[in-house]
CSV table of C-alpha atoms in Angstrom, one decimal:
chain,number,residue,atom,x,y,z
A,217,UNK,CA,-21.9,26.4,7.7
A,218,UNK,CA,-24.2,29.3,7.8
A,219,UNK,CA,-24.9,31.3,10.1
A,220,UNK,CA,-28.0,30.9,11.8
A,221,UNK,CA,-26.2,27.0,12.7
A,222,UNK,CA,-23.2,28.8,14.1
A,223,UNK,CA,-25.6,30.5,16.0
A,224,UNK,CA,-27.5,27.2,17.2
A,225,UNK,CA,-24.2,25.5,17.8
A,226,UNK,CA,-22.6,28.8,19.7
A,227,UNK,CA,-25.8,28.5,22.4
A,228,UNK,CA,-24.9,25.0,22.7
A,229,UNK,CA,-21.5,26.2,23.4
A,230,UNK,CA,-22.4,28.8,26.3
A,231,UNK,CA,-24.6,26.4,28.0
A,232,UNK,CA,-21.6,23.4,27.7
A,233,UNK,CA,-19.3,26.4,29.6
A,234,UNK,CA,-22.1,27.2,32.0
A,235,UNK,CA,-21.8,23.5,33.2
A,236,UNK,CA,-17.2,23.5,32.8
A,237,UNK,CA,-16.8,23.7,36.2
A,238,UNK,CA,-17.1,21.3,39.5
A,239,UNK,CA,-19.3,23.8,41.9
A,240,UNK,CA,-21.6,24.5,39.1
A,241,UNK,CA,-22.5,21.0,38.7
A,242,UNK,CA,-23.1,20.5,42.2
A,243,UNK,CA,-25.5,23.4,42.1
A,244,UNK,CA,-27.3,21.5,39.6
A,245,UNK,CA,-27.2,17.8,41.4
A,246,UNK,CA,-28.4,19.1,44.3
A,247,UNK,CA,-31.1,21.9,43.0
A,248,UNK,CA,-32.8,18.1,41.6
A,249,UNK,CA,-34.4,17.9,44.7
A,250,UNK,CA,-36.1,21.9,44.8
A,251,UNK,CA,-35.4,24.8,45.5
A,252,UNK,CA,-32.5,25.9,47.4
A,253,UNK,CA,-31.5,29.0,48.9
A,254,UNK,CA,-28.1,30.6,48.4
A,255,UNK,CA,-27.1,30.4,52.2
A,256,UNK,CA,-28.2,26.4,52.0
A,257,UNK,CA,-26.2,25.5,48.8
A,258,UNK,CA,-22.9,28.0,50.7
A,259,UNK,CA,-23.4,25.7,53.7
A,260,UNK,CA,-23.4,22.5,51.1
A,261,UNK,CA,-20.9,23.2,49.0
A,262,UNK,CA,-18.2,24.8,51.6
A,263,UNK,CA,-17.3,28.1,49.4
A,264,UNK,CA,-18.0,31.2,50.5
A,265,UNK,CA,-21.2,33.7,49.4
A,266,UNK,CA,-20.1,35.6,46.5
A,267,UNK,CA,-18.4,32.5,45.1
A,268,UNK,CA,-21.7,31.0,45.3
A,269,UNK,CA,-23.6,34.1,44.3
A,270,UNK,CA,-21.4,34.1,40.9
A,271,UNK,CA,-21.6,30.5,40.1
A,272,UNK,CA,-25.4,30.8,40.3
A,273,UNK,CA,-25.3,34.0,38.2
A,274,UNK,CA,-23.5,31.9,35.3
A,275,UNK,CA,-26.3,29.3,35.6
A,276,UNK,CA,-29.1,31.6,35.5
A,277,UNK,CA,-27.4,33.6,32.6
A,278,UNK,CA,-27.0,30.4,30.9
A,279,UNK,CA,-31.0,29.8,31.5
A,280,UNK,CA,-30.3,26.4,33.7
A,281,UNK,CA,-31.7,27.6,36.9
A,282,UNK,CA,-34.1,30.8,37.8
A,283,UNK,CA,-34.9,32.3,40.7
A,284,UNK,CA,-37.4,33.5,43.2
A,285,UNK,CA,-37.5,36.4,46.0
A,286,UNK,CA,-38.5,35.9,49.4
A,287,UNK,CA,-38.0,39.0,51.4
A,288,UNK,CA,-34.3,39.1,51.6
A,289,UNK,CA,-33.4,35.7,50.3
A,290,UNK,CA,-33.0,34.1,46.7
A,291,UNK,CA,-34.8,30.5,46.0
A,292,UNK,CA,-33.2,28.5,42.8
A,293,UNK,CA,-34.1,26.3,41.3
A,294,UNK,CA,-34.2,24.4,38.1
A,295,UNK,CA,-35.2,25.8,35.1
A,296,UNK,CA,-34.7,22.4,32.5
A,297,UNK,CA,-34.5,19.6,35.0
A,298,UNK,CA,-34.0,17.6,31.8
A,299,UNK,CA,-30.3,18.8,32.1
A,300,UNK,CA,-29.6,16.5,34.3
A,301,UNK,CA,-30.5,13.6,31.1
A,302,UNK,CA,-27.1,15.0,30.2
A,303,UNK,CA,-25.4,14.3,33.0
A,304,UNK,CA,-26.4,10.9,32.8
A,305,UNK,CA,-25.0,10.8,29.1
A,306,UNK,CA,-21.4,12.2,30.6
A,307,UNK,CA,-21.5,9.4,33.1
A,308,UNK,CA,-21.7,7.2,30.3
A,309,UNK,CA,-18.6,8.7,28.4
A,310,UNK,CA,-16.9,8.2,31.5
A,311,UNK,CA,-17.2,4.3,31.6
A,312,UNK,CA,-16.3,3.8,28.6
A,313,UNK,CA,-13.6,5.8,28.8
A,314,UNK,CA,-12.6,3.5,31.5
A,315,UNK,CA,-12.8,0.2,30.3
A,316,UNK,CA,-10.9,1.5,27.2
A,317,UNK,CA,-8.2,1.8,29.4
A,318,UNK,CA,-8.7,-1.3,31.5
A,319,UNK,CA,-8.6,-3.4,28.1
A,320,UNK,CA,-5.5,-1.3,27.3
A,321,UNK,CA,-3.9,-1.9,30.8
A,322,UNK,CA,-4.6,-5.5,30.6
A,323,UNK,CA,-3.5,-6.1,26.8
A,324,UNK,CA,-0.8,-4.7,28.2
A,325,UNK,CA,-0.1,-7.1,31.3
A,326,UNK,CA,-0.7,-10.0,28.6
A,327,UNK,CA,2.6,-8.5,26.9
């Protein structure tokens, strides 16, 4: 592998991490429906300010969500609403990862 497709795989990567954890992807769900200010998504997601503050940091480093001043407060929103596509995909790992085990459970049962 050359470099320039560790490169494009390493982005991948960072963006993948952005998303590895549970508040983050709430950020995500619920920024599909507009903007939201940090004080809003605090309130929705029941963690305190700087917690928020940092999980949205990650995001916008990652280039997921962006952001926009009004006086004092900070809109985001999203910047690739296509990420959410993925979501759907994951979803779909997760279903089949479950009737694997269902057929496994009942082969089992059958025994």
């Amino acid at each position: 592998m050359d470099e320039k497709q560790w490169s494009a795989l390493d982005a991948r990567a960072a963006i993948l991490k952005a998303l590895a954890h549970p508040a983050r992807i709430f950020i995500v769900e619920k920024l599909k429906d507009g903007e939201q200010c940090v004080n809003a998504l605090t309130g929705m997601i029941g963690l305190d300010t700087s917690t928020v503050s940092k999980h949205l940091s990650v995001l916008k480093n990652a280039g997921i969500v962006s952001d926009r001043k009004a006086g004092t407060s900070s809109y985001y929103f999203l910047r690739v609403p296509c990420i959410l596509d993925f979501f759907g995909c994951v979803e779909q790992v997760i279903i089949s990862r479950a009737d694997q085990q269902n057929r496994i459970v009942l082969a089992c049962k059958q025994r």
